[in-house]
Amino acid sequence: QVQLVESGGGSVQAGGSLRLSCEASGSTYNTYCWAWFRQAPGKEREGVAAIASGGSTKYTDSVKGRFTISQDKAKNTLILQMNSLKPEDTAMYYCAVSAYGCAWWSLLRPTQYNYWGQGTQVTVSS
């Protein structure tokens, strides 16, 4: 089992920055890829950024060049640095971890992941 706790959400104006953290505990040695998802009211959960065990990263097109995903393996922490935030980035952001082998094509798909955090709210005002 893996437990995930997100932090760092909040309210910012457009153009601002936020840094989300996800601290993992439990059986983290048996994980293969980590990701951030988001879900706005009335919309489906969307994969934002993912990092595989080898360090490869993948981003959804709308955040490329603005968001950076990284991992501090020593601290079992996943980071999402979000810059140049836009109102359309407003959503609940979730950290997710997979204990299954991860293919490149599935890195941003919710069905790849079997452990989820509770989420942290990000609100961007115009």
C-alpha positions as protocol buffer text, in pm:
chain_id: "A"
residue {
  index: 1
  type: GLN
  ca { x: 0 y: 0 z: 0 }
}
residue {
  index: 2
  type: VAL
  ca { x: 106 y: 357 z: -74 }
}
residue {
  index: 3
  type: GLN
  ca { x: -32 y: 665 z: 97 }
}
residue {
  index: 4
  type: LEU
  ca { x: -14 y: 1003 z: -78 }
}
residue {
  index: 5
  type: VAL
  ca { x: -60 y: 1348 z: 73 }
}
residue {
  index: 6
  type: GLU
  ca { x: -65 y: 1658 z: -147 }
}
residue {
  index: 7
  type: SER
  ca { x: 8 y: 2013 z: -36 }
}
residue {
  index: 8
  type: GLY
  ca { x: 85 y: 2352 z: -187 }
}
residue {
  index: 9
  type: GLY
  ca { x: -244 y: 2444 z: -348 }
}
residue {
  index: 10
  type: GLY
  ca { x: -399 y: 2786 z: -308 }
}
residue {
  index: 11
  type: SER
  ca { x: -531 y: 3093 z: -485 }
}
residue {
  index: 12
  type: VAL
  ca { x: -319 y: 3304 z: -717 }
}
residue {
  index: 13
  type: GLN
  ca { x: -369 y: 3560 z: -989 }
}
residue {
  index: 14
  type: ALA
  ca { x: -309 y: 3479 z: -1352 }
}
residue {
  index: 15
  type: GLY
  ca { x: 60 y: 3478 z: -1431 }
}
residue {
  index: 16
  type: GLY
  ca { x: 153 y: 3364 z: -1083 }
}
residue {
  index: 17
  type: SER
  ca { x: 320 y: 3044 z: -965 }
}
residue {
  index: 18
  type: LEU
  ca { x: 249 y: 2760 z: -727 }
}
residue {
  index: 19
  type: ARG
  ca { x: 451 y: 2456 z: -622 }
}
residue {
  index: 20
  type: LEU
  ca { x: 261 y: 2140 z: -541 }
}
residue {
  index: 21
  type: SER
  ca { x: 414 y: 1861 z: -335 }
}
residue {
  index: 22
  type: CYS
  ca { x: 307 y: 1502 z: -289 }
}
residue {
  index: 23
  type: GLU
  ca { x: 462 y: 1305 z: -6 }
}
residue {
  index: 24
  type: ALA
  ca { x: 443 y: 928 z: -33 }
}
residue {
  index: 25
  type: SER
  ca { x: 467 y: 671 z: 242 }
}
residue {
  index: 26
  type: GLY
  ca { x: 432 y: 295 z: 257 }
}
residue {
  index: 27
  type: SER
  ca { x: 549 y: 54 z: -13 }
}
residue {
  index: 28
  type: THR
  ca { x: 703 y: 317 z: -238 }
}
residue {
  index: 29
  type: TYR
  ca { x: 982 y: 81 z: -347 }
}
residue {
  index: 30
  type: ASN
  ca { x: 730 y: -98 z: -567 }
}
residue {
  index: 31
  type: THR
  ca { x: 622 y: 194 z: -784 }
}
residue {
  index: 32
  type: TYR
  ca { x: 687 y: 256 z: -1152 }
}
residue {
  index: 33
  type: CYS
  ca { x: 546 y: 592 z: -1251 }
}
residue {
  index: 34
  type: TRP
  ca { x: 412 y: 897 z: -1076 }
}
residue {
  index: 35
  type: ALA
  ca { x: 181 y: 1167 z: -1205 }
}
residue {
  index: 36
  type: TRP
  ca { x: -28 y: 1473 z: -1140 }
}
residue {
  index: 37
  type: PHE
  ca { x: -389 y: 1487 z: -1254 }
}
residue {
  index: 38
  type: ARG
  ca { x: -647 y: 1760 z: -1226 }
}
residue {
  index: 39
  type: GLN
  ca { x: -1023 y: 1777 z: -1233 }
}
residue {
  index: 40
  type: ALA
  ca { x: -1236 y: 2085 z: -1271 }
}
residue {
  index: 41
  type: PRO
  ca { x: -1607 y: 2085 z: -1180 }
}
residue {
  index: 42
  type: GLY
  ca { x: -1811 y: 1910 z: -1447 }
}
residue {
  index: 43
  type: LYS
  ca { x: -1505 y: 1786 z: -1633 }
}
residue {
  index: 44
  type: GLU
  ca { x: -1322 y: 1456 z: -1656 }
}
residue {
  index: 45
  type: ARG
  ca { x: -1000 y: 1394 z: -1469 }
}
residue {
  index: 46
  type: GLU
  ca { x: -708 y: 1503 z: -1688 }
}
residue {
  index: 47
  type: GLY
  ca { x: -348 y: 1389 z: -1680 }
}
residue {
  index: 48
  type: VAL
  ca { x: -122 y: 1693 z: -1640 }
}
residue {
  index: 49
  type: ALA
  ca { x: 229 y: 1558 z: -1603 }
}
residue {
  index: 50
  type: ALA
  ca { x: 395 y: 1225 z: -1535 }
}
residue {
  index: 51
  type: ILE
  ca { x: 738 y: 1088 z: -1460 }
}
residue {
  index: 52
  type: ALA
  ca { x: 850 y: 732 z: -1517 }
}
residue {
  index: 53
  type: SER
  ca { x: 1095 y: 539 z: -1300 }
}
residue {
  index: 54
  type: GLY
  ca { x: 1376 y: 610 z: -1546 }
}
residue {
  index: 55
  type: GLY
  ca { x: 1315 y: 984 z: -1523 }
}
residue {
  index: 56
  type: SER
  ca { x: 1132 y: 1040 z: -1852 }
}
residue {
  index: 57
  type: THR
  ca { x: 861 y: 1303 z: -1826 }
}
residue {
  index: 58
  type: LYS
  ca { x: 541 y: 1364 z: -2018 }
}
residue {
  index: 59
  type: TYR
  ca { x: 310 y: 1665 z: -2019 }
}
residue {
  index: 60
  type: THR
  ca { x: -30 y: 1743 z: -2156 }
}
residue {
  index: 61
  type: ASP
  ca { x: -4 y: 2001 z: -2433 }
}
residue {
  index: 62
  type: SER
  ca { x: -175 y: 2282 z: -2242 }
}
residue {
  index: 63
  type: VAL
  ca { x: 94 y: 2295 z: -1971 }
}
residue {
  index: 64
  type: LYS
  ca { x: 411 y: 2237 z: -2175 }
}
residue {
  index: 65
  type: GLY
  ca { x: 664 y: 2510 z: -2109 }
}
residue {
  index: 66
  type: ARG
  ca { x: 480 y: 2624 z: -1795 }
}
residue {
  index: 67
  type: PHE
  ca { x: 475 y: 2323 z: -1561 }
}
residue {
  index: 68
  type: THR
  ca { x: 765 y: 2105 z: -1449 }
}
residue {
  index: 69
  type: ILE
  ca { x: 734 y: 1770 z: -1277 }
}
residue {
  index: 70
  type: SER
  ca { x: 1018 y: 1637 z: -1066 }
}
residue {
  index: 71
  type: GLN
  ca { x: 1081 y: 1375 z: -804 }
}
residue {
  index: 72
  type: ASP
  ca { x: 1291 y: 1370 z: -490 }
}
residue {
  index: 73
  type: LYS
  ca { x: 1335 y: 996 z: -449 }
}
residue {
  index: 74
  type: ALA
  ca { x: 1527 y: 1031 z: -123 }
}
residue {
  index: 75
  type: LYS
  ca { x: 1226 y: 1207 z: 29 }
}
residue {
  index: 76
  type: ASN
  ca { x: 962 y: 1008 z: -162 }
}
residue {
  index: 77
  type: THR
  ca { x: 821 y: 1337 z: -281 }
}
residue {
  index: 78
  type: LEU
  ca { x: 672 y: 1436 z: -615 }
}
residue {
  index: 79
  type: ILE
  ca { x: 679 y: 1803 z: -712 }
}
residue {
  index: 80
  type: LEU
  ca { x: 482 y: 2004 z: -967 }
}
residue {
  index: 81
  type: GLN
  ca { x: 617 y: 2352 z: -1029 }
}
residue {
  index: 82
  type: MET
  ca { x: 349 y: 2559 z: -1200 }
}
residue {
  index: 83
  type: ASN
  ca { x: 441 y: 2890 z: -1359 }
}
residue {
  index: 84
  type: SER
  ca { x: 249 y: 3138 z: -1574 }
}
residue {
  index: 85
  type: LEU
  ca { x: -76 y: 3008 z: -1434 }
}
residue {
  index: 86
  type: LYS
  ca { x: -398 y: 3070 z: -1623 }
}
residue {
  index: 87
  type: PRO
  ca { x: -760 y: 3071 z: -1505 }
}
residue {
  index: 88
  type: GLU
  ca { x: -816 y: 2749 z: -1701 }
}
residue {
  index: 89
  type: ASP
  ca { x: -564 y: 2578 z: -1471 }
}
residue {
  index: 90
  type: THR
  ca { x: -817 y: 2606 z: -1189 }
}
residue {
  index: 91
  type: ALA
  ca { x: -897 y: 2257 z: -1062 }
}
residue {
  index: 92
  type: MET
  ca { x: -843 y: 2005 z: -788 }
}
residue {
  index: 93
  type: TYR
  ca { x: -498 y: 1856 z: -839 }
}
residue {
  index: 94
  type: TYR
  ca { x: -429 y: 1494 z: -750 }
}
residue {
  index: 95
  type: CYS
  ca { x: -108 y: 1300 z: -710 }
}
residue {
  index: 96
  type: ALA
  ca { x: -109 y: 941 z: -837 }
}
residue {
  index: 97
  type: VAL
  ca { x: 129 y: 648 z: -827 }
}
residue {
  index: 98
  type: SER
  ca { x: 130 y: 322 z: -1019 }
}
residue {
  index: 99
  type: ALA
  ca { x: 250 y: -14 z: -889 }
}
residue {
  index: 100
  type: TYR
  ca { x: 215 y: -154 z: -1240 }
}
residue {
  index: 101
  type: GLY
  ca { x: 457 y: -131 z: -1529 }
}
residue {
  index: 102
  type: CYS
  ca { x: 403 y: 194 z: -1717 }
}
residue {
  index: 103
  type: ALA
  ca { x: 395 y: 238 z: -2092 }
}
residue {
  index: 104
  type: TRP
  ca { x: 467 y: 576 z: -2249 }
}
residue {
  index: 105
  type: TRP
  ca { x: 121 y: 592 z: -2405 }
}
residue {
  index: 106
  type: SER
  ca { x: -52 y: 536 z: -2071 }
}
residue {
  index: 107
  type: LEU
  ca { x: 143 y: 776 z: -1851 }
}
residue {
  index: 108
  type: LEU
  ca { x: -133 y: 1039 z: -1851 }
}
residue {
  index: 109
  type: ARG
  ca { x: -428 y: 800 z: -1831 }
}
residue {
  index: 110
  type: PRO
  ca { x: -605 y: 766 z: -1494 }
}
residue {
  index: 111
  type: THR
  ca { x: -647 y: 392 z: -1545 }
}
residue {
  index: 112
  type: GLN
  ca { x: -268 y: 346 z: -1523 }
}
residue {
  index: 113
  type: TYR
  ca { x: -264 y: 447 z: -1155 }
}
residue {
  index: 114
  type: ASN
  ca { x: -382 y: 256 z: -853 }
}
residue {
  index: 115
  type: TYR
  ca { x: -290 y: 492 z: -568 }
}
residue {
  index: 116
  type: TRP
  ca { x: -434 y: 843 z: -536 }
}
residue {
  index: 117
  type: GLY
  ca { x: -407 y: 1131 z: -294 }
}
residue {
  index: 118
  type: GLN
  ca { x: -698 y: 1336 z: -164 }
}
residue {
  index: 119
  type: GLY
  ca { x: -620 y: 1636 z: -379 }
}
residue {
  index: 120
  type: THR
  ca { x: -526 y: 2001 z: -333 }
}
residue {
  index: 121
  type: GLN
  ca { x: -723 y: 2289 z: -478 }
}
residue {
  index: 122
  type: VAL
  ca { x: -566 y: 2536 z: -720 }
}
residue {
  index: 123
  type: THR
  ca { x: -762 y: 2850 z: -807 }
}
residue {
  index: 124
  type: VAL
  ca { x: -633 y: 3103 z: -1060 }
}
residue {
  index: 125
  type: SER
  ca { x: -814 y: 3435 z: -1093 }
}
residue {
  index: 126
  type: SER
  ca { x: -799 y: 3665 z: -1392 }
}
